[in-house]
Tab-separated table of C-alpha atoms and ligand atoms in Angstrom:
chain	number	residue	atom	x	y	z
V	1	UNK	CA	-69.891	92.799	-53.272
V	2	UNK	CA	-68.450	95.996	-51.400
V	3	UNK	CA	-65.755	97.602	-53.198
V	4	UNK	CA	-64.824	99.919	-55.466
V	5	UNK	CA	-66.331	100.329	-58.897
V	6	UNK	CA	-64.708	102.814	-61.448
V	7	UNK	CA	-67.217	103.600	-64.697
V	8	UNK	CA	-65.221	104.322	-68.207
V	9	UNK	CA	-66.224	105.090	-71.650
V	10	UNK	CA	-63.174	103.240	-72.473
V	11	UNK	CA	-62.648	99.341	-72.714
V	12	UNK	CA	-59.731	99.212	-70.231
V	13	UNK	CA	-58.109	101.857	-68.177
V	14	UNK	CA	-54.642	101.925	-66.786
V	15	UNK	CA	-54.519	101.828	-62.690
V	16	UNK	CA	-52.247	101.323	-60.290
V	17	UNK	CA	-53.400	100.006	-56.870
V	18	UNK	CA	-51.463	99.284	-53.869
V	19	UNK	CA	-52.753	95.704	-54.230
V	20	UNK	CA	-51.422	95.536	-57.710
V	21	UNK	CA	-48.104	94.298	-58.622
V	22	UNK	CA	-45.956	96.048	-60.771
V	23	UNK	CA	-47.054	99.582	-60.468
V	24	UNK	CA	-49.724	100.420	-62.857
V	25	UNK	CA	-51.591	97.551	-65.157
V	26	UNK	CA	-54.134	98.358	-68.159
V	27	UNK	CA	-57.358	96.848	-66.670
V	28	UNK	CA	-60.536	95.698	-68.926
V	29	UNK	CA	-63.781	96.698	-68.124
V	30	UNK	CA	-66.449	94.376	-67.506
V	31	UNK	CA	-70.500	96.331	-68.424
V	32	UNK	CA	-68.153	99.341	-68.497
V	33	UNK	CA	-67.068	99.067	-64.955
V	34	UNK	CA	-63.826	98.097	-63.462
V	35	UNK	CA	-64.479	96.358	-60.133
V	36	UNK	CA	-62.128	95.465	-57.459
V	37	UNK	CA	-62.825	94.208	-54.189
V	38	UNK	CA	-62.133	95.982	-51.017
V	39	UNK	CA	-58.916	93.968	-49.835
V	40	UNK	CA	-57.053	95.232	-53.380
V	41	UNK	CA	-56.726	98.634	-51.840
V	42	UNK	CA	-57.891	98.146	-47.960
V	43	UNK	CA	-53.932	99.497	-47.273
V	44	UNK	CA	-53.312	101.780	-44.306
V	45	UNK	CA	-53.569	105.078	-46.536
V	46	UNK	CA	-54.838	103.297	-49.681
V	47	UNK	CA	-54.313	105.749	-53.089
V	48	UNK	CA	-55.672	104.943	-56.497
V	49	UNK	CA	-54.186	106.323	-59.325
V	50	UNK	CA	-56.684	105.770	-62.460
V	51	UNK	CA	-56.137	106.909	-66.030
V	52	UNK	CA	-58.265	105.952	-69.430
V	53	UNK	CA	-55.947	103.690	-71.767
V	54	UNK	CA	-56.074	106.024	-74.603
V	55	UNK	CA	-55.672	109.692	-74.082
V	56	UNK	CA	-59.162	110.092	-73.875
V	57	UNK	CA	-60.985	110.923	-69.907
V	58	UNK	CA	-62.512	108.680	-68.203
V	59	UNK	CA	-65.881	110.149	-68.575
V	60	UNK	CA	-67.651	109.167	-65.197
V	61	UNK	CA	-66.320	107.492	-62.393
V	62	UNK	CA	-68.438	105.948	-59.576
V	63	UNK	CA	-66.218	105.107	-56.275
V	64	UNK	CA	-67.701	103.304	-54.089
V	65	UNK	CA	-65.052	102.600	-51.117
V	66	UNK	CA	-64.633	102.314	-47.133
V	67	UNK	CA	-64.171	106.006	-45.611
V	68	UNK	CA	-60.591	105.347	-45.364
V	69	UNK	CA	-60.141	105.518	-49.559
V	70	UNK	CA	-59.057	108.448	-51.129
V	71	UNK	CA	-59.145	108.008	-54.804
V	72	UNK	CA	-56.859	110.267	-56.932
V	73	UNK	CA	-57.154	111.393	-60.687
V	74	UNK	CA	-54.184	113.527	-61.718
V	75	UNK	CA	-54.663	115.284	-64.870
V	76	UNK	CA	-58.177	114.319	-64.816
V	77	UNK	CA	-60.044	117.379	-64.912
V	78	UNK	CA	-63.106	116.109	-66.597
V	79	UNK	CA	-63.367	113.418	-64.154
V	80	UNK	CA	-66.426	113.269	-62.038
V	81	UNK	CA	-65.617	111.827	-58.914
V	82	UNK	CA	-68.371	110.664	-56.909
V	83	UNK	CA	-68.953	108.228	-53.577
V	84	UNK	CA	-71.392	105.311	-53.765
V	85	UNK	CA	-71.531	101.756	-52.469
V	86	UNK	CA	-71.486	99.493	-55.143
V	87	UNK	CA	-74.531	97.755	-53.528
V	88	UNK	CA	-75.996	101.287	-52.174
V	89	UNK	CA	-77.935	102.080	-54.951
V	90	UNK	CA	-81.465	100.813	-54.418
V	91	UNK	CA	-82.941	101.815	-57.955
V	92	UNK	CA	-80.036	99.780	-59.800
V	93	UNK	CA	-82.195	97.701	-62.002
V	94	UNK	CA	-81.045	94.281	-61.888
V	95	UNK	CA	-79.918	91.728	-64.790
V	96	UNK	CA	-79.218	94.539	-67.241
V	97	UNK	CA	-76.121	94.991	-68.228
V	98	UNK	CA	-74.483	98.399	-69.506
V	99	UNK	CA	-72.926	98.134	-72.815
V	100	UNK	CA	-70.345	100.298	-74.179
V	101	UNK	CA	-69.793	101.971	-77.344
V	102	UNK	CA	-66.928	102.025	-79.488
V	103	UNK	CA	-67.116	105.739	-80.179
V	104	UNK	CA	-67.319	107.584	-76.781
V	105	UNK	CA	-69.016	110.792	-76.086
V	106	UNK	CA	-65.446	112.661	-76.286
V	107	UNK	CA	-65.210	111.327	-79.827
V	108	UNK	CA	-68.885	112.836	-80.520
V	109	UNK	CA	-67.637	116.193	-79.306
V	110	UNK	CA	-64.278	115.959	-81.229
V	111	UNK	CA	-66.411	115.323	-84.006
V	112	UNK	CA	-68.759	118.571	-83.405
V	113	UNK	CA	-66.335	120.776	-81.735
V	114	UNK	CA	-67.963	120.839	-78.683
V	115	UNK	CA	-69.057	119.970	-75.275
V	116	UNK	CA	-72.461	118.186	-74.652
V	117	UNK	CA	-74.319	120.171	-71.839
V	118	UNK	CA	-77.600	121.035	-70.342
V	119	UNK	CA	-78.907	124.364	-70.047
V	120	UNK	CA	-81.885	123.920	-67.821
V	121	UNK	CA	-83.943	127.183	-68.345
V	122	UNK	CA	-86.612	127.667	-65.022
V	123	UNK	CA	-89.403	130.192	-64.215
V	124	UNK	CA	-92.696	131.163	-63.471
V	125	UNK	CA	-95.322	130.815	-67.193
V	126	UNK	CA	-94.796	133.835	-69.104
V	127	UNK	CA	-91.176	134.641	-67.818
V	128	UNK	CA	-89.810	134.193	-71.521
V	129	UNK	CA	-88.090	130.716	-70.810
V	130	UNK	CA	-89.250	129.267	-74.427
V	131	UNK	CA	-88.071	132.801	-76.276
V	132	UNK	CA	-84.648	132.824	-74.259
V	133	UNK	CA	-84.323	128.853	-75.359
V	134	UNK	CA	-85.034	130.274	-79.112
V	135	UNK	CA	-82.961	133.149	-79.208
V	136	UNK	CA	-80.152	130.660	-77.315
V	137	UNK	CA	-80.727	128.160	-79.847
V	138	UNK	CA	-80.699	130.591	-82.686
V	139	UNK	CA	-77.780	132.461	-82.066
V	140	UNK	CA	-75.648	128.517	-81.212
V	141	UNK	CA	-76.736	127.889	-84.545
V	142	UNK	CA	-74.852	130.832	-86.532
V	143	UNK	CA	-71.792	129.742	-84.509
V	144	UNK	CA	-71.952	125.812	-85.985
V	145	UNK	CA	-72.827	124.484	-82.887
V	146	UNK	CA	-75.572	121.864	-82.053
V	147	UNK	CA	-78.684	122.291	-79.959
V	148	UNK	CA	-81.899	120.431	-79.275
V	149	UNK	CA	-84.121	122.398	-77.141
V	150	UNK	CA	-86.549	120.208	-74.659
V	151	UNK	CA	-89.853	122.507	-74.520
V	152	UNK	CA	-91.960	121.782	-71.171
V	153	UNK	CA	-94.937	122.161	-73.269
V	154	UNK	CA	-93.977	120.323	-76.719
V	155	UNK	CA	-92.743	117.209	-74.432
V	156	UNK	CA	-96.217	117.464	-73.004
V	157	UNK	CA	-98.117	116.639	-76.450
V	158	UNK	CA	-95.812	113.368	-76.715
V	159	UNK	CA	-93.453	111.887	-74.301
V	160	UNK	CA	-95.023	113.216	-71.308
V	161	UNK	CA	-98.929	113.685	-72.308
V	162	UNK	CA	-99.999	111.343	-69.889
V	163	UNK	CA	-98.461	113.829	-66.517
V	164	UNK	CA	-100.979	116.449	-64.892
V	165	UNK	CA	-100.139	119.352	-63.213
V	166	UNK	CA	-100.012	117.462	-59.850
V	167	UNK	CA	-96.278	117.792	-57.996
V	168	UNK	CA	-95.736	114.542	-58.248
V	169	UNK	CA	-96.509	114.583	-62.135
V	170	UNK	CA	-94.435	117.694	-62.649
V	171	UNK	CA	-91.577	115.792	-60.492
V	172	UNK	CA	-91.944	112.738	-63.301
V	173	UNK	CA	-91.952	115.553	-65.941
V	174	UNK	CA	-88.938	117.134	-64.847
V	175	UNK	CA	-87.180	113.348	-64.186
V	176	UNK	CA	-87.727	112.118	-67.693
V	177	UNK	CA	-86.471	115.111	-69.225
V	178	UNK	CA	-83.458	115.654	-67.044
V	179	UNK	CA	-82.945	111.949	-68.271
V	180	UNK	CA	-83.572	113.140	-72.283
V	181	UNK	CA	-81.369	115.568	-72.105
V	182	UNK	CA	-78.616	113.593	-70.212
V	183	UNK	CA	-79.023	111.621	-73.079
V	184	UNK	CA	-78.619	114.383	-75.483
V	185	UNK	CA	-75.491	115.997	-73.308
V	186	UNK	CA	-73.892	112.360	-74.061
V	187	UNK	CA	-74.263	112.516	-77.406
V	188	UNK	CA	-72.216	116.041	-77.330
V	189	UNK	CA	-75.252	118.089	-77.874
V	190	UNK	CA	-75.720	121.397	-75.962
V	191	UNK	CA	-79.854	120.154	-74.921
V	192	UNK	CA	-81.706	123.196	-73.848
V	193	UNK	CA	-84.332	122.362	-71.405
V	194	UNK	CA	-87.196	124.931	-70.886
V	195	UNK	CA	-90.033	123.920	-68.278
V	196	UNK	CA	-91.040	125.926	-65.200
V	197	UNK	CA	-89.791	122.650	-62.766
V	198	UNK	CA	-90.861	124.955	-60.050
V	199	UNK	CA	-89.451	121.923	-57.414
V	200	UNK	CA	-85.743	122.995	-56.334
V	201	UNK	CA	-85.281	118.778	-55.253
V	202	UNK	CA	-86.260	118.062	-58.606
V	203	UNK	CA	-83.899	119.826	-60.356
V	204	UNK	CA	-81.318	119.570	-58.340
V	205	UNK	CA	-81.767	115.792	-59.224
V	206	UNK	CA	-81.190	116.708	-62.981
V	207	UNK	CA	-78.254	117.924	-61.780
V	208	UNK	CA	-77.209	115.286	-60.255
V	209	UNK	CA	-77.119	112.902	-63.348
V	210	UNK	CA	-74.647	115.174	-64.847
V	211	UNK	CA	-71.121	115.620	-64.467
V	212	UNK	CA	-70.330	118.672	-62.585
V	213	UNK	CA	-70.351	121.996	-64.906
V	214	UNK	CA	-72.474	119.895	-67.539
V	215	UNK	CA	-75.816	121.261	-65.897
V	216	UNK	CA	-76.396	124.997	-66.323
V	217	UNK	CA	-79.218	126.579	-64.584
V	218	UNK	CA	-80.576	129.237	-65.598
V	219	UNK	CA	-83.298	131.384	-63.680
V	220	UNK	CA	-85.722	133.625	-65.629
V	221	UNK	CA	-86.403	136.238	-62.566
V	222	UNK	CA	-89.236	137.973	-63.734
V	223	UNK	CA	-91.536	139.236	-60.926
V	224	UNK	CA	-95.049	137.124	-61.100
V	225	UNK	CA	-96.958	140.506	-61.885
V	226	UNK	CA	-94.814	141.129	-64.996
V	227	UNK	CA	-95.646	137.097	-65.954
V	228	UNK	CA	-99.151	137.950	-65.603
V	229	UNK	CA	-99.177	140.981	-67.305
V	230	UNK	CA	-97.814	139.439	-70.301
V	231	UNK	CA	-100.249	136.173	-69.638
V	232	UNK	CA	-99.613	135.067	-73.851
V	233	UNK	CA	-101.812	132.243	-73.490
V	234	UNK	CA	-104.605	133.720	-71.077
V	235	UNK	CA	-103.653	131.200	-68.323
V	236	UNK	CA	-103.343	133.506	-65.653
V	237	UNK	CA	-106.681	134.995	-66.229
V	238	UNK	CA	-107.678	131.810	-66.074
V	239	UNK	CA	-106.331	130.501	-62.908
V	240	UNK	CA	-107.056	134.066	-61.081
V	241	UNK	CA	-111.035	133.259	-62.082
V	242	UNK	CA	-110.429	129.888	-60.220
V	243	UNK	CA	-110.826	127.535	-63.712
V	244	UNK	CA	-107.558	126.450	-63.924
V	245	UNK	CA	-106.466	124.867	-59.921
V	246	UNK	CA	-102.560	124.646	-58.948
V	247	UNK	CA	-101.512	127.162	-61.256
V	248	UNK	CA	-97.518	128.107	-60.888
V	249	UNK	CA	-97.347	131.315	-59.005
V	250	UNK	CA	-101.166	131.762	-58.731
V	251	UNK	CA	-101.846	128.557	-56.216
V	252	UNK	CA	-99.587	126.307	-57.042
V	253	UNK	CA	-95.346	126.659	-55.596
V	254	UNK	CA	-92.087	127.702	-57.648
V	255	UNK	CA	-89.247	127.639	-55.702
V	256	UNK	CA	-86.517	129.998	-57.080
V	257	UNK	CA	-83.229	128.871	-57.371
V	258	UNK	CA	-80.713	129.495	-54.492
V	259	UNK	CA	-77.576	129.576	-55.976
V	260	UNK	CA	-77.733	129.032	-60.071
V	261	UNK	CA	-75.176	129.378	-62.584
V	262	UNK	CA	-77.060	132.128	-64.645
V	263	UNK	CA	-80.006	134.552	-63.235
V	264	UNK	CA	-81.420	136.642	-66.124
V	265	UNK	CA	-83.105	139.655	-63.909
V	266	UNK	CA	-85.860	141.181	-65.251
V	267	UNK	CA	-85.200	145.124	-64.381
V	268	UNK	CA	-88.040	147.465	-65.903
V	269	UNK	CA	-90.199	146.857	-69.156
V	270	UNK	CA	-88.593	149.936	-70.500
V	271	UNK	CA	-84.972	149.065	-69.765
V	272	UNK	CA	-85.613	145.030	-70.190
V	273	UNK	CA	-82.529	142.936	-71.914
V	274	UNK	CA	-83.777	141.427	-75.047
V	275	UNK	CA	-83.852	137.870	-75.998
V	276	UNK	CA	-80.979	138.190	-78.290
V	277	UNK	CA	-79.104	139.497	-75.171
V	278	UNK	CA	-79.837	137.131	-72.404
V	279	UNK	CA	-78.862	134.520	-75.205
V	280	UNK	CA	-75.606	136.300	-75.235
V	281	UNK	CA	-75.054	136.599	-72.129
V	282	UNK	CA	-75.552	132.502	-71.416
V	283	UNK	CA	-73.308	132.098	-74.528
V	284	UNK	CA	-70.335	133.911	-72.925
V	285	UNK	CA	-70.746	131.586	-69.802
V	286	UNK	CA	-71.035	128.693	-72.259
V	287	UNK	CA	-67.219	130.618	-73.620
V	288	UNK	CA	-65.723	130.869	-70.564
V	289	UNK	CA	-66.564	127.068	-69.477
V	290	UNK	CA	-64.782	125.753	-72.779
V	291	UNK	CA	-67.978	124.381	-73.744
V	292	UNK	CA	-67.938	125.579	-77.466
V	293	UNK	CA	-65.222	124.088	-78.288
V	294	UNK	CA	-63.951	120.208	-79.133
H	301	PPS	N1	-101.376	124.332	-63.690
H	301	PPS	C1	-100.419	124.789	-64.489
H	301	PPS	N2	-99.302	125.354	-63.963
H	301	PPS	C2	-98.338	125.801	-64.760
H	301	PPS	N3	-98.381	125.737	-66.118
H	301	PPS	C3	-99.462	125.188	-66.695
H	301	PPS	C4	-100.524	124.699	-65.901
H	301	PPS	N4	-101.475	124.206	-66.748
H	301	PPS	C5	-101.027	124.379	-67.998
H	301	PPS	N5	-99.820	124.967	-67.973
H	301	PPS	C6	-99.029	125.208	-69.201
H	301	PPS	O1	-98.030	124.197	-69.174
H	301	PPS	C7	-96.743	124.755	-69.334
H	301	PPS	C8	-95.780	124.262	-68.246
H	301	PPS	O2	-95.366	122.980	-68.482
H	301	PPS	P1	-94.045	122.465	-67.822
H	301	PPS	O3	-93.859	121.076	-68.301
H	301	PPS	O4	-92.960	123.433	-68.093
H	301	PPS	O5	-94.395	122.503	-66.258
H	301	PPS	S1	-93.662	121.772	-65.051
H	301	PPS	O6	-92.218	121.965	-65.224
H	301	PPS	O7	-94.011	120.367	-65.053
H	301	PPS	O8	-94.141	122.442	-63.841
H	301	PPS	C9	-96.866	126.255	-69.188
H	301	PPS	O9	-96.097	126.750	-70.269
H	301	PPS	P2	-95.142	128.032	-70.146
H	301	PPS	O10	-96.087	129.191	-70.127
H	301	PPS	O11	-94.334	127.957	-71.406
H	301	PPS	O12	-94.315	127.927	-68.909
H	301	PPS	C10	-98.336	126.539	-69.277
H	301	PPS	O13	-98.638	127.036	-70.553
H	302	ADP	N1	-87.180	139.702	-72.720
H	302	ADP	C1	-88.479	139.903	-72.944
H	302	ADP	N2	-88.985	141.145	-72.863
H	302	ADP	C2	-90.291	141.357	-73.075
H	302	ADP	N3	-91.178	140.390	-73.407
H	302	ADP	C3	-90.731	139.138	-73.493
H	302	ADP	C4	-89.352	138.822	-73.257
H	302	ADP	N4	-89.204	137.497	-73.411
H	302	ADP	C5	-90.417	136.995	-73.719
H	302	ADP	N5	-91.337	137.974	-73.784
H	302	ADP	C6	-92.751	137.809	-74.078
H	302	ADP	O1	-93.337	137.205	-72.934
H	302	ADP	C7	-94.308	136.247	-73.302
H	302	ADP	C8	-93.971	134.917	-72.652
H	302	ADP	O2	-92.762	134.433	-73.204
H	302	ADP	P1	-92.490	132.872	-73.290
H	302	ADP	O3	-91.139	132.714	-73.882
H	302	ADP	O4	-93.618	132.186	-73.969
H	302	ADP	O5	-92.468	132.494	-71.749
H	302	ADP	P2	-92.508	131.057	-71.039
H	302	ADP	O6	-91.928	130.062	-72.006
H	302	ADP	O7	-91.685	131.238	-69.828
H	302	ADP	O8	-93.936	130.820	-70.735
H	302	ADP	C9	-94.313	136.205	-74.818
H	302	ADP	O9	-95.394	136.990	-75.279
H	302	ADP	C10	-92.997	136.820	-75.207
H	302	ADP	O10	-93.081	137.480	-76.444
């Protein structure tokens, strides 16, 4: 069917359509969608006006519309607004059904006075991404707030032991934890993830399963000869004597981010930020975004 297809945590929103009588009507949601087909809003300069029926946001909302629609969310600020045919998505599985929760993930984050994020930590091996995640994690802690850190190489002993070090096994790497810690952002959890994902594509794809501002990047730029220098696990000698192939930095790609929400600059060994620092320094962005509190 083309048409429109609003997604809700909520079991009925309120929404007035220019196809609707009566100004605005409280709608149910059917697999947590509302759906409407194109001729209840193919007016000359169709508007929709959507709210959730309690005064809780709608958490996600998928439009999927002619180009003429313009879709309109007053006081919605939470509201992730994005364009997609209803039948243009050609991974939808079919004949499953989404099912809704009675608790929502706003009610989670009432509950733990916060907001559920992702703080995707990239770089090259040896850049400090696991002791920034730590320190992050660590100093979140003293403040009562919830973390769950996502380690590149701790997912690798379980949920991921059967990826190499091939792209397209670090692209399935990187997918299934973008998708964990989606999962852990919904249930109002600040997830840290810490894995080189040296592909820009395949993180901007994590991004992409967030709501905008959930997903905060964060670039470890440490120059590859300070990485090596450090070499904790005797990798890079390893790779530079040719026994470990597509090494990260040695023979193998990272593509630095372009335009991230946090860079943490390495400057000079003597003058270097600490771990407790950089932490910080995330945590104020974290502060300023509203995301440590309800
Ligand atoms: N070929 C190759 N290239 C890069 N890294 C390698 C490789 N082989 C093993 N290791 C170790 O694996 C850790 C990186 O795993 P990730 O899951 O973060 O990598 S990726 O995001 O899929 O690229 C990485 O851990 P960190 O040093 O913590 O980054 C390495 O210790
Ligand atoms: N800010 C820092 N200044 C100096 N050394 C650091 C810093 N952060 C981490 N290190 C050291 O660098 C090495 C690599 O850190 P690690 O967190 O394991 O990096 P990654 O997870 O990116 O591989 C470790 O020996 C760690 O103690």
């Amino acid at each position: 069917m083309e048409g429109l297809a609003i997604r809700a945590s909520r079991p009925s929103i309120i929404c007035s359509l220019p196809g609707l009588d009566g100004g605005s009507q409280r709608l149910p949601l059917s697999d947590g969608f509302l759906r409407l087909p194109t001729s209840s809003y193919a007016a000359d300069k169709p508007k929709l006006v959507a709210k959730s029926a309690s005064l809780h946001p709608i958490s996600a909302v998928n439009v999927s519309a002619q180009a003429s629609l313009t879709a309109d969310f007053p006081a919605l600020s939470e509201t992730n607004v994005k364009e997609e045919r209803i039948n243009g998505d050609k991974n939808k599985p079919e004949n499953i059904v989404w099912h809704e929760s009675s608790i929502c993930r706003c009610d989670r984050q009432q509950l733990l006075q916060q907001k559920g994020c992702v703080i995707w930590i990239t770089g090259l091996s040896g850049s400090g991404k696991s002791t920034v995640a730590c320190a992050l994690s660590k100093a979140l802690f003293e403040r009562g707030k919830l973390t769950y850190t996502l380690d590149g190489d701790n997912v690798r002993h379980g949920l991921n032991r059967d990826l190499t070090f091939k792209a397209e096994d670090r692209t399935e790497n990187i997918r299934r934890i973008g998708e964990v810690a989606k999962l852990f952002a919904d249930v109002g959890v600040i997830c840290i993830a810490s894995l080189i994902s040296p592909y820009r594509r395949d993180r901007d794809e994590c991004r992409s399963l967030l709501p905008e501002g959930d997903f905060v990047e964060v670039f470890m730029d440490v120059p590859l000869s300070v990485c090596e220098s450090r070499d904790p696990k005797g990798l890079y000698k390893l790779a530079r004597a040719g026994k470990i192939k597509g090494f990260t930095g040695i023979d193998d790609p990272y593509e630095a981010p372009l335009n991230c929400e946090v860079v943490l600059k390495h400057t000079r060994d003597d003058d270097s930020c600490s771990p407790r620092q950089m932490a910080e320094h995330i945590i104020s962005y974290l502060q300023n975004k509203g995301y440590l509190e309800g």
